Amino acid sequence: NIVAWFRSYQNDQWSEAQLLEKPFWPHSSSPRLVFDQNGDGLVTWAKHNSIVYRKYFRGGWFSLPHAVEGVPQSNMSLLIRSLVMNKQGQALLLFSQTNGRNKHNLWSTQFFNNRDQCFWSPAYEIGPEDDIQYHSVSANIDENENAFVAWTTIDGNDSTLWTTQKAALTGWDNAT
């Protein structure tokens, strides 16, 4: 079993570890943690075919765990590839799904952070669906919610570098 813990470092010392999730099947994997300019944060992790998140508030406490809305429901396994956050607390989450054999997908979803209400956008497939594997996914999101993503794929012996961008008002471009 994998147990999720969180510790923070303030005033030259580490805090006591906080249990984020108790162990049970299916296990937790690929945790990611980001913070905005105010010290509020977001932690995500995969649980087989779903993604869970908790908000961190600078006072040192976490929200209850919630499932990320809009993740395609299937029996395919998930792996979180990247989580980035801008200064205002808007985040971009990239994850891949695979059936463990020949089907791989790269998806994005965006976290909109308003103090009173937070929500996730529906997941959007940004990578080509093929008999390929995704590696080295990197992303960034600016203060205007424009996003940029680059990744490599491996298809047999060939490695390819891909990129795409999302304009805040018009959405994702095709991967090139």
mmCIF file with all atom_site columns, N, CA, C and O in Angstrom, residues 12 19 33 35 39 70 87 109 142 145-146 156 160 176:
data_model
loop_
_atom_site.group_PDB
_atom_site.id
_atom_site.type_symbol
_atom_site.label_atom_id
_atom_site.label_alt_id
_atom_site.label_comp_id
_atom_site.label_asym_id
_atom_site.label_entity_id
_atom_site.label_seq_id
_atom_site.pdbx_PDB_ins_code
_atom_site.Cartn_x
_atom_site.Cartn_y
_atom_site.Cartn_z
_atom_site.occupancy
_atom_site.B_iso_or_equiv
_atom_site.pdbx_formal_charge
_atom_site.auth_seq_id
_atom_site.auth_comp_id
_atom_site.auth_asym_id
_atom_site.auth_atom_id
_atom_site.pdbx_PDB_model_num
ATOM 1  N N  . ASP A 1 12  ? 12.661  27.223 9.796   1.00 0.00 ? 12  ASP A N  1
ATOM 2  C CA . ASP A 1 12  ? 13.816  26.335 9.922   1.00 0.00 ? 12  ASP A CA 1
ATOM 3  C C  . ASP A 1 12  ? 13.515  24.970 10.530  1.00 0.00 ? 12  ASP A C  1
ATOM 4  O O  . ASP A 1 12  ? 14.392  24.342 11.120  1.00 0.00 ? 12  ASP A O  1
ATOM 5  N N  . LEU A 1 19  ? -1.393  12.812 7.441   1.00 0.00 ? 19  LEU A N  1
ATOM 6  C CA . LEU A 1 19  ? -1.869  11.742 6.570   1.00 0.00 ? 19  LEU A CA 1
ATOM 7  C C  . LEU A 1 19  ? -2.903  12.326 5.614   1.00 0.00 ? 19  LEU A C  1
ATOM 8  O O  . LEU A 1 19  ? -3.896  12.914 6.037   1.00 0.00 ? 19  LEU A O  1
ATOM 9  N N  . LEU A 1 33  ? 2.286   18.331 -6.260  1.00 0.00 ? 33  LEU A N  1
ATOM 10 C CA . LEU A 1 33  ? 1.946   19.402 -5.326  1.00 0.00 ? 33  LEU A CA 1
ATOM 11 C C  . LEU A 1 33  ? 2.419   20.729 -5.897  1.00 0.00 ? 33  LEU A C  1
ATOM 12 O O  . LEU A 1 33  ? 3.559   20.840 -6.347  1.00 0.00 ? 33  LEU A O  1
ATOM 13 N N  . PHE A 1 35  ? 1.913   25.361 -5.501  1.00 0.00 ? 35  PHE A N  1
ATOM 14 C CA . PHE A 1 35  ? 1.457   26.472 -4.676  1.00 0.00 ? 35  PHE A CA 1
ATOM 15 C C  . PHE A 1 35  ? 1.308   27.730 -5.518  1.00 0.00 ? 35  PHE A C  1
ATOM 16 O O  . PHE A 1 35  ? 2.040   27.928 -6.485  1.00 0.00 ? 35  PHE A O  1
ATOM 17 N N  . GLY A 1 39  ? 0.581   31.178 -1.096  1.00 0.00 ? 39  GLY A N  1
ATOM 18 C CA . GLY A 1 39  ? 0.904   30.049 -0.228  1.00 0.00 ? 39  GLY A CA 1
ATOM 19 C C  . GLY A 1 39  ? -0.197  29.014 -0.146  1.00 0.00 ? 39  GLY A C  1
ATOM 20 O O  . GLY A 1 39  ? -0.087  28.053 0.600   1.00 0.00 ? 39  GLY A O  1
ATOM 21 N N  . GLY A 1 70  ? -14.737 15.402 -14.483 1.00 0.00 ? 70  GLY A N  1
ATOM 22 C CA . GLY A 1 70  ? -14.452 15.477 -15.906 1.00 0.00 ? 70  GLY A CA 1
ATOM 23 C C  . GLY A 1 70  ? -13.393 14.524 -16.415 1.00 0.00 ? 70  GLY A C  1
ATOM 24 O O  . GLY A 1 70  ? -13.054 14.558 -17.585 1.00 0.00 ? 70  GLY A O  1
ATOM 25 N N  . LYS A 1 87  ? 0.301   32.200 -10.585 1.00 0.00 ? 87  LYS A N  1
ATOM 26 C CA . LYS A 1 87  ? 0.304   32.994 -9.358  1.00 0.00 ? 87  LYS A CA 1
ATOM 27 C C  . LYS A 1 87  ? -1.070  33.145 -8.738  1.00 0.00 ? 87  LYS A C  1
ATOM 28 O O  . LYS A 1 87  ? -1.211  33.273 -7.531  1.00 0.00 ? 87  LYS A O  1
ATOM 29 N N  . THR A 1 109 ? -6.737  18.897 -17.937 1.00 0.00 ? 109 THR A N  1
ATOM 30 C CA . THR A 1 109 ? -7.891  19.490 -17.284 1.00 0.00 ? 109 THR A CA 1
ATOM 31 C C  . THR A 1 109 ? -7.378  20.688 -16.495 1.00 0.00 ? 109 THR A C  1
ATOM 32 O O  . THR A 1 109 ? -6.243  20.696 -16.027 1.00 0.00 ? 109 THR A O  1
ATOM 33 N N  . ASP A 1 142 ? 0.268   30.585 -17.672 1.00 0.00 ? 142 ASP A N  1
ATOM 34 C CA . ASP A 1 142 ? 0.584   31.964 -17.281 1.00 0.00 ? 142 ASP A CA 1
ATOM 35 C C  . ASP A 1 142 ? -0.576  32.614 -16.534 1.00 0.00 ? 142 ASP A C  1
ATOM 36 O O  . ASP A 1 142 ? -1.621  31.988 -16.308 1.00 0.00 ? 142 ASP A O  1
ATOM 37 N N  . GLU A 1 145 ? -4.022  32.462 -18.055 1.00 0.00 ? 145 GLU A N  1
ATOM 38 C CA . GLU A 1 145 ? -4.527  31.105 -18.241 1.00 0.00 ? 145 GLU A CA 1
ATOM 39 C C  . GLU A 1 145 ? -4.217  30.533 -19.617 1.00 0.00 ? 145 GLU A C  1
ATOM 40 O O  . GLU A 1 145 ? -4.882  29.618 -20.084 1.00 0.00 ? 145 GLU A O  1
ATOM 41 N N  . ASN A 1 146 ? -3.202  31.077 -20.293 1.00 0.00 ? 146 ASN A N  1
ATOM 42 C CA . ASN A 1 146 ? -2.678  30.457 -21.505 1.00 0.00 ? 146 ASN A CA 1
ATOM 43 C C  . ASN A 1 146 ? -1.730  29.348 -21.058 1.00 0.00 ? 146 ASN A C  1
ATOM 44 O O  . ASN A 1 146 ? -0.962  29.536 -20.111 1.00 0.00 ? 146 ASN A O  1
ATOM 45 N N  . GLY A 1 156 ? 8.118   2.312  -30.699 1.00 0.00 ? 156 GLY A N  1
ATOM 46 C CA . GLY A 1 156 ? 9.159   1.373  -31.110 1.00 0.00 ? 156 GLY A CA 1
ATOM 47 C C  . GLY A 1 156 ? 10.518  1.945  -30.777 1.00 0.00 ? 156 GLY A C  1
ATOM 48 O O  . GLY A 1 156 ? 10.820  2.216  -29.615 1.00 0.00 ? 156 GLY A O  1
ATOM 49 N N  . THR A 1 160 ? 9.784   11.105 -30.526 1.00 0.00 ? 160 THR A N  1
ATOM 50 C CA . THR A 1 160 ? 9.279   12.311 -31.174 1.00 0.00 ? 160 THR A CA 1
ATOM 51 C C  . THR A 1 160 ? 8.970   13.352 -30.109 1.00 0.00 ? 160 THR A C  1
ATOM 52 O O  . THR A 1 160 ? 8.427   13.028 -29.056 1.00 0.00 ? 160 THR A O  1
ATOM 53 N N  . THR A 1 176 ? 1.646   19.399 -32.479 1.00 0.00 ? 176 THR A N  1
ATOM 54 C CA . THR A 1 176 ? 2.542   19.357 -33.632 1.00 0.00 ? 176 THR A CA 1
ATOM 55 C C  . THR A 1 176 ? 3.907   18.853 -33.199 1.00 0.00 ? 176 THR A C  1
ATOM 56 O O  . THR A 1 176 ? 4.271   18.934 -32.060 1.00 0.00 ? 176 THR A O  1
#
